[in-house]
Tab-separated table of C-alpha atoms and ligand atoms in Angstrom:
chain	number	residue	atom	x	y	z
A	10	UNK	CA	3.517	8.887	19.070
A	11	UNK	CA	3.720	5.486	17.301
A	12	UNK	CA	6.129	5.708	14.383
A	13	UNK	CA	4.169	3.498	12.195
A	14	UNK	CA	1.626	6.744	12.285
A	15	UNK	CA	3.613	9.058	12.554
A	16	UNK	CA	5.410	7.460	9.302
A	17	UNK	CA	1.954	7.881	7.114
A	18	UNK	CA	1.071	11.216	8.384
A	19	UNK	CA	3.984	13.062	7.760
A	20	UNK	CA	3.488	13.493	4.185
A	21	UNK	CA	0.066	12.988	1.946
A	22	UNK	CA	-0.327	9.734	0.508
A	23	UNK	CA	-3.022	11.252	-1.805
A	24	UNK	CA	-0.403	12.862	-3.887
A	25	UNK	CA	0.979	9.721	-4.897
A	26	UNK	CA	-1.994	7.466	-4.911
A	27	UNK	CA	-3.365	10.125	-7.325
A	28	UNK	CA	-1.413	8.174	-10.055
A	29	UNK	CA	-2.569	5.012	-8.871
A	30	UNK	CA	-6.393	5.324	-9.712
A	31	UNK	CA	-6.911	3.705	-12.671
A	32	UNK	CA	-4.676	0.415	-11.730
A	33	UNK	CA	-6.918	0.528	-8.326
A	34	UNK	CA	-9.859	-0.025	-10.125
A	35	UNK	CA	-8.839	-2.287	-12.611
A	36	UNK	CA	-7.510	-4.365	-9.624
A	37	UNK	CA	-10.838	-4.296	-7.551
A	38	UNK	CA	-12.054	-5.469	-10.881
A	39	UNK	CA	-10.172	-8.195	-11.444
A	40	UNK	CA	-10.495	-9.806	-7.711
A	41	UNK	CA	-14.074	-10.466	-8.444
A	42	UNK	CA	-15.903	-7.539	-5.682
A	43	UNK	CA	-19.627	-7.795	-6.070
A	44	UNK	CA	-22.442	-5.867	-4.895
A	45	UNK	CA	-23.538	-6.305	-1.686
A	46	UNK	CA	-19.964	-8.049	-0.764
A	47	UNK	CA	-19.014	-7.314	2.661
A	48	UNK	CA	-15.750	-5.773	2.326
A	49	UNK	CA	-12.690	-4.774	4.821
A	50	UNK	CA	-9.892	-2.237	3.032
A	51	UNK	CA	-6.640	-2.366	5.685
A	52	UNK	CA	-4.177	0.230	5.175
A	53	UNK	CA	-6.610	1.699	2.757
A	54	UNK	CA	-5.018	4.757	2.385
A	55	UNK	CA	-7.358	7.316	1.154
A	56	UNK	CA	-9.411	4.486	-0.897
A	57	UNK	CA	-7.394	3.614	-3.974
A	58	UNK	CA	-9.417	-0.048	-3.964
A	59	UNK	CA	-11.934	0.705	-1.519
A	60	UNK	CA	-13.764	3.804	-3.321
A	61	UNK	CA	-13.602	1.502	-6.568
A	62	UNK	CA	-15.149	-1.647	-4.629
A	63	UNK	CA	-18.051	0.449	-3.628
A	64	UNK	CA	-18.812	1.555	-6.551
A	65	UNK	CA	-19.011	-1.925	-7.950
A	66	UNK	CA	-21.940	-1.990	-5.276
A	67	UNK	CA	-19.848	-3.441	-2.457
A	68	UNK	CA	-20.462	-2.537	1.798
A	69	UNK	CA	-16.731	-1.061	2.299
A	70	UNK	CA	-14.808	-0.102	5.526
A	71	UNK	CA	-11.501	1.197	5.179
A	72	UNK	CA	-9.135	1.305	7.783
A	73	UNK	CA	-5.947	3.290	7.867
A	74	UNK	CA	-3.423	4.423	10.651
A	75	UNK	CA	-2.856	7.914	9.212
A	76	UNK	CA	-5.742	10.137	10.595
A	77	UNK	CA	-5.448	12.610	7.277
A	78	UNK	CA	-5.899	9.793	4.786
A	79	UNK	CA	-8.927	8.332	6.741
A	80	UNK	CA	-10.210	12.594	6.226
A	81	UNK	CA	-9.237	12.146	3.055
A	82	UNK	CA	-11.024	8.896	2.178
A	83	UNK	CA	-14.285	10.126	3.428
A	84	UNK	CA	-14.241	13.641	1.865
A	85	UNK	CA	-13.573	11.444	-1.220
A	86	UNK	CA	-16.310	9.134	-0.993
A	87	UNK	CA	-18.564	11.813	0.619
A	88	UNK	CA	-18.256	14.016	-2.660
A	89	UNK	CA	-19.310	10.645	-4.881
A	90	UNK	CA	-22.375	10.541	-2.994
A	91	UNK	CA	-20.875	6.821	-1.573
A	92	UNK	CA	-23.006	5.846	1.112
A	93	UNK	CA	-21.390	2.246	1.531
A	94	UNK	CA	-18.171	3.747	1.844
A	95	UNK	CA	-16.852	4.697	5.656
A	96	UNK	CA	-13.351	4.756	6.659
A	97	UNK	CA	-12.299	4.737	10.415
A	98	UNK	CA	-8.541	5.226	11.977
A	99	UNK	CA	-7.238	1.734	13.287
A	100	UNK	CA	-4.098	-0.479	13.414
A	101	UNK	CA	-3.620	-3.556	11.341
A	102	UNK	CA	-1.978	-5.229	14.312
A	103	UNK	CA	-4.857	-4.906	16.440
A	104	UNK	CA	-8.229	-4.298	14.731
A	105	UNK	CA	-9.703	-4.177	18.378
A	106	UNK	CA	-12.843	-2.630	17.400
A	107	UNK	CA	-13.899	-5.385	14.369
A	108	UNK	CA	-15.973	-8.343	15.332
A	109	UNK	CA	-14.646	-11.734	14.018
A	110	UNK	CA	-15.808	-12.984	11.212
A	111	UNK	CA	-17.250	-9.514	9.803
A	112	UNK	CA	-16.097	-9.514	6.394
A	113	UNK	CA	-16.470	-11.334	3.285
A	114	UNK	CA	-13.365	-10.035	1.798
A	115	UNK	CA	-10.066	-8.402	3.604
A	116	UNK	CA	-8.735	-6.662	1.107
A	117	UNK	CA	-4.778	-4.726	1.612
A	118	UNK	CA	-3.053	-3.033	-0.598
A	119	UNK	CA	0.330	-2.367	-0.609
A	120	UNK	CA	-1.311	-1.383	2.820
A	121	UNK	CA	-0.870	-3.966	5.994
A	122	UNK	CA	2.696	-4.860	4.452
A	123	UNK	CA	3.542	-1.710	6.255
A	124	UNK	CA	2.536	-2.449	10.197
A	125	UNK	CA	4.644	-3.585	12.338
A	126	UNK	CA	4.224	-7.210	13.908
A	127	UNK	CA	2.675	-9.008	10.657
A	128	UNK	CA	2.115	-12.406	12.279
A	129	UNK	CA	-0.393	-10.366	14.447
A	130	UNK	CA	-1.270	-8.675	11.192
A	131	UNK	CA	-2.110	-12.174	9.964
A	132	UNK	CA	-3.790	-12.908	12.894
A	133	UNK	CA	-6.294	-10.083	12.830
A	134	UNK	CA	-7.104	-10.261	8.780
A	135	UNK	CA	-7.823	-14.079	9.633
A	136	UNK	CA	-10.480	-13.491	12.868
A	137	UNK	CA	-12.351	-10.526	10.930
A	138	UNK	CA	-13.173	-12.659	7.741
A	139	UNK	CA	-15.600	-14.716	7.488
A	140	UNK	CA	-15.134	-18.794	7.100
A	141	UNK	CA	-15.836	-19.154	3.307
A	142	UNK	CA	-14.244	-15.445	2.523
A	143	UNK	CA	-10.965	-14.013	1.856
A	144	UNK	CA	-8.007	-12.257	1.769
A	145	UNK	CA	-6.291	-10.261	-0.794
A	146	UNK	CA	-2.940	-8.929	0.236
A	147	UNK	CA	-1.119	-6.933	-2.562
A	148	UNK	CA	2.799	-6.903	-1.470
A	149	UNK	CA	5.761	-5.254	-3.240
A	150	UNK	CA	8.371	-7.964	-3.763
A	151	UNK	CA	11.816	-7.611	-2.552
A	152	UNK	CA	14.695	-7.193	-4.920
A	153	UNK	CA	12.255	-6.544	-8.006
A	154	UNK	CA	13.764	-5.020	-10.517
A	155	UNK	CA	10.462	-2.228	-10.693
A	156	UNK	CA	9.742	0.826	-9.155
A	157	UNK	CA	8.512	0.823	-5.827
A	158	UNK	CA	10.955	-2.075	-4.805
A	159	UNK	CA	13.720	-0.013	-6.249
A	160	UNK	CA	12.618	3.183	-4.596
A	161	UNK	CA	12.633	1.630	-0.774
A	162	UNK	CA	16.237	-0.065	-1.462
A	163	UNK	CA	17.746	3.184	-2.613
A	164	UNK	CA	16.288	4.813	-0.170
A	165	UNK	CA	17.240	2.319	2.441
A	166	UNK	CA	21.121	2.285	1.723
A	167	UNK	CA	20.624	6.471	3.094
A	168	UNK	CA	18.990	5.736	5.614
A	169	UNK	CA	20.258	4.660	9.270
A	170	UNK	CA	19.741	1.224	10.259
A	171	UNK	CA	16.470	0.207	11.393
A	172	UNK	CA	16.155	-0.726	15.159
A	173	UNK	CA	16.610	-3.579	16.656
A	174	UNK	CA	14.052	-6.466	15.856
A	175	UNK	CA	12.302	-4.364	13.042
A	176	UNK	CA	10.689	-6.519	10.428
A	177	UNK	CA	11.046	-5.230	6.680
A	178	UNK	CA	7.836	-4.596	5.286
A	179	UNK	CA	9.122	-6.127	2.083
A	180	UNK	CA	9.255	-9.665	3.647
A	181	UNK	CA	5.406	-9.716	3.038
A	182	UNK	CA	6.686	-10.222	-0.511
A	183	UNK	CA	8.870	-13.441	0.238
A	184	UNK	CA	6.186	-16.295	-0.375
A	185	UNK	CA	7.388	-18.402	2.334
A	186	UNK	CA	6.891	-15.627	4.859
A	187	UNK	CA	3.602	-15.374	3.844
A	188	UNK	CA	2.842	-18.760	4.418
A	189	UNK	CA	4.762	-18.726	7.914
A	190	UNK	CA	2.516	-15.940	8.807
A	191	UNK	CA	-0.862	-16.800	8.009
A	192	UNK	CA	0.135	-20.324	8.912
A	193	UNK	CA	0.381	-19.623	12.435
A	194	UNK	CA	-2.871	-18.028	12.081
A	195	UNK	CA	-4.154	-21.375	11.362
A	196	UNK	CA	-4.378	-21.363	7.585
A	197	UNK	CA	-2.612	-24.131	5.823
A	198	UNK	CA	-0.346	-23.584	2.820
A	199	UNK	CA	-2.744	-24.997	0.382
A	200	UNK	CA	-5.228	-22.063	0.750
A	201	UNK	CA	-3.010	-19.980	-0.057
A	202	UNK	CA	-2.393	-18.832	-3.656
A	203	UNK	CA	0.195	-16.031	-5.287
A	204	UNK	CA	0.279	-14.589	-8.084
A	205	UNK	CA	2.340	-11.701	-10.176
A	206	UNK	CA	0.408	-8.868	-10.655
A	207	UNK	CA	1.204	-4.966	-12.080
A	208	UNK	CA	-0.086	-1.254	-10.912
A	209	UNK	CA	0.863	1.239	-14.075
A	210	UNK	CA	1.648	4.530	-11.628
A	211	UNK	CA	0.151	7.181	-14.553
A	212	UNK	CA	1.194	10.627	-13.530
A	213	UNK	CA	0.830	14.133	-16.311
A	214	UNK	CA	4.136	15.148	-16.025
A	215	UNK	CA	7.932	14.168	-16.101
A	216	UNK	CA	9.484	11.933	-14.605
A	217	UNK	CA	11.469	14.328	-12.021
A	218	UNK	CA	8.202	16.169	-11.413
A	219	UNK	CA	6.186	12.766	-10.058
A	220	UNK	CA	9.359	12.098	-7.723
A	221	UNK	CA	9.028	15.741	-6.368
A	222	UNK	CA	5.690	14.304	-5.380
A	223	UNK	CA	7.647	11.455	-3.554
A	224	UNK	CA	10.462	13.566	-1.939
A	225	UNK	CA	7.714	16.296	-0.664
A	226	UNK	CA	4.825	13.839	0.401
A	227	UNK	CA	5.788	10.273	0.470
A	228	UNK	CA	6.841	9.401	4.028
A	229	UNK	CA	9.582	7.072	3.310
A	230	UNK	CA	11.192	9.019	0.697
A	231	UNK	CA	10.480	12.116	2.992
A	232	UNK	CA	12.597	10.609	5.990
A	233	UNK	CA	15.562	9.072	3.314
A	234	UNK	CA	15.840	12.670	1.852
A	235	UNK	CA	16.352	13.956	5.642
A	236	UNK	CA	18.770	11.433	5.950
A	237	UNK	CA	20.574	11.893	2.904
A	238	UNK	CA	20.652	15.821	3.390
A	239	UNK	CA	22.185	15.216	7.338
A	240	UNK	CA	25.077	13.469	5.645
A	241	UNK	CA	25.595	15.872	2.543
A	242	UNK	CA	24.207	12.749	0.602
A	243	UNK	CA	20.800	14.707	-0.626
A	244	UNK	CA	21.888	15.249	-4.206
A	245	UNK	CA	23.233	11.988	-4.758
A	246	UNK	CA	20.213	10.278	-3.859
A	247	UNK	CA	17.995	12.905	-6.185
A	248	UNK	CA	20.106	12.148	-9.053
A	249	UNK	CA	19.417	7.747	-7.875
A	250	UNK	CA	16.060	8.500	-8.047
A	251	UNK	CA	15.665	10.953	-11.006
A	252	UNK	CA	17.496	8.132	-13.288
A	253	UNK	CA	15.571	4.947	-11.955
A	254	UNK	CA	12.434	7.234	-12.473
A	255	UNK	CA	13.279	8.484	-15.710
A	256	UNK	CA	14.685	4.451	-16.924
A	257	UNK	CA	10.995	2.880	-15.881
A	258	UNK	CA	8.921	5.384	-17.903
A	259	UNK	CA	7.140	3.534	-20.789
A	260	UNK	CA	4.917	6.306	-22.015
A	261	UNK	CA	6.918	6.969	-24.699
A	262	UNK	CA	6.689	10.908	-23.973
A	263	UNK	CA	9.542	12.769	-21.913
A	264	UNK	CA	6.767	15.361	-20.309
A	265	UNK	CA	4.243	12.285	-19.143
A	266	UNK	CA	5.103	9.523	-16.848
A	267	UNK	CA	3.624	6.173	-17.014
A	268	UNK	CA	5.565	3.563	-14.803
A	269	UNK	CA	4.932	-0.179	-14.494
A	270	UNK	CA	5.497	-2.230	-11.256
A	271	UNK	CA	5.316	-5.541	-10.636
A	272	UNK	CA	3.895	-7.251	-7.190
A	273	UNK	CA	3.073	-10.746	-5.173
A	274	UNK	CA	-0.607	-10.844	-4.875
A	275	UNK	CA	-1.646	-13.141	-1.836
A	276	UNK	CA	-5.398	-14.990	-1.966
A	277	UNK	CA	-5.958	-16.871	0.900
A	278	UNK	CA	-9.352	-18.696	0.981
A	279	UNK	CA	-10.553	-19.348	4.427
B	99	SAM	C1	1.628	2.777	0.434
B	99	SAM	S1	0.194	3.352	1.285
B	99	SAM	C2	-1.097	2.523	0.368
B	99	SAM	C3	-2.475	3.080	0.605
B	99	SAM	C4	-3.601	2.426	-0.210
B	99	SAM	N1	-3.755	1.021	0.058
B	99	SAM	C5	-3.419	2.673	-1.679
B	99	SAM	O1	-3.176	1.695	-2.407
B	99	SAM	O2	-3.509	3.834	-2.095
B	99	SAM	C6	0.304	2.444	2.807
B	99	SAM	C7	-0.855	2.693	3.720
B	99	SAM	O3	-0.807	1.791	4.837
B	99	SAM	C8	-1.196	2.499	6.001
B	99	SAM	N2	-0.667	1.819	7.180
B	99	SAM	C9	0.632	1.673	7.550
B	99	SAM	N3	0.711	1.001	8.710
B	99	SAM	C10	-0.575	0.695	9.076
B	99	SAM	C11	-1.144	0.012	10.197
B	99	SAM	N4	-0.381	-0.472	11.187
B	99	SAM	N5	-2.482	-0.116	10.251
B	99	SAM	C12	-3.274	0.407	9.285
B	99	SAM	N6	-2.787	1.085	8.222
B	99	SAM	C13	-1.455	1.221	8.109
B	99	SAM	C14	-0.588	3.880	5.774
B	99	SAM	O4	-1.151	4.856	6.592
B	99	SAM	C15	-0.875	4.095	4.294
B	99	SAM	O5	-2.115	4.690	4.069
């Protein structure tokens, strides 16, 4: 089994990208989706952006590696009555089965930053959008003082050492590998933009409660907490998390959670 599946299907995403709803919308928002607008999700998840972009009227394909969230995405749109909303199971390092040039807008998420390989990720976003379209890559930023950056390196000083020639997902948030990547795609640095950009994580309970979400159905944190546990490091790394989780909260409430983080969002204008 590829780990980079197996990875995403151990848990259920949806539990965590329940509290991401409203910040998914506002984002699709923002990047300026329009009806009609030919649009690509990668790494969609079970459709955060992409059932928001279809609502705003736009033709949306979501791919995703994890064969429950691509269940998940269509139940989801299924139940909304979204007809130009499909998602299909496929790899963002080899989107074999998507013509070049389909798209209007490639659109990832805190999504493609996860395969492995991502100059062939950049390779593939490039050949299925359309000269004249583009891509929107949203990337957690390494070091960042905010939440999900925070959560991986915790969780990545109890975990074992990655293998051999594995590329951190977070380097998708280092500007200049960005530019490396899709420059050997054939982009040049001057169609590429970045800015700073925030998803508010909104979830109706405490603190602790939302990171039981992460420890039960959030792969990462699933496979840290096995780690931990194997070296009689579990409760240390509960008590990490429970204090950077409880820190971030800005809802002002103790029973409600409402956590800011900050990430690199990527434009690249083809
Ligand atoms: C952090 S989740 C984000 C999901 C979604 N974009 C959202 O915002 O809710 C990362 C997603 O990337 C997907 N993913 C990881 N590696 C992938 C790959 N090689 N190809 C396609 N999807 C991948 C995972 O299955 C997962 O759904």
């Amino acid at each position: 089994m590829n780990p980079n599946k197996a990875l995403w299907e151990k848990g259920d995403f949806t539990r965590i990208a329940s509290s991401m709803r409203e910040s998914g919308e506002a984002l699709v928002r923002r990047i300026g989706i329009k009806k009609g607008m030919k649009v690509l999700d990668l790494g969609c998840g079970d459709g955060t952006t992409a059932v928001p972009a279809a609502k705003l009227g736009a033709e949306v394909l979501g791919v995703d590696i994890a064969r429950n969230l691509v269940e998940a995405g269509n139940r989801r749109a299924q139940e909304m009555g979204l007809e130009n909303c499909r998602f299909q199971e496929g790899d963002a390092t080899n989107l074999r089965e998507i013509p070049d040039q389909s798209f209007d807008l490639v659109m990832s998420i805190f999504g493609a930053m996860f395969a492995p390989k991502p100059h062939d990720v950049a390779k593939e976003k490039v050949r299925v959008t359309r000269p004249g379209g583009r891509i929107v890559m949203g990337n957690w930023i390494p070091g960042d003082p905010t939440l999900v950056a925070q959560v991986l390196k915790i969780s990545s000083a109890y975990t074992p050492p990655p293998p051999e020639g594995f590329v951190s997902p977070m380097t998708w948030g280092v500007e200049s590998h960005v530019v490396d990547r899709f420059g050997a795609a054939g982009v040049p640095a001057e169609k590429i933009t970045f800015d700073r950009d925030t998803y508010t994580f909104n979830y109706p309970g405490r603190p602790a409660e939302w990171l039981g979400e992460f420890r039960n159905y959030y792969g990462p944190t699933m496979n840290a907490f096995e780690a931990a546990e194997k070296s009689g490091r579990g409760a240390e790394l509960q008590k990490e998390l429970e204090d950077l989780f409880a820190r971030q909260n800005r809802s002002g409430r103790e029973d409600v959670t409402s956590i800011p983080a900050t990430f690199l969002r990527v434009t690249v204008a083809l």
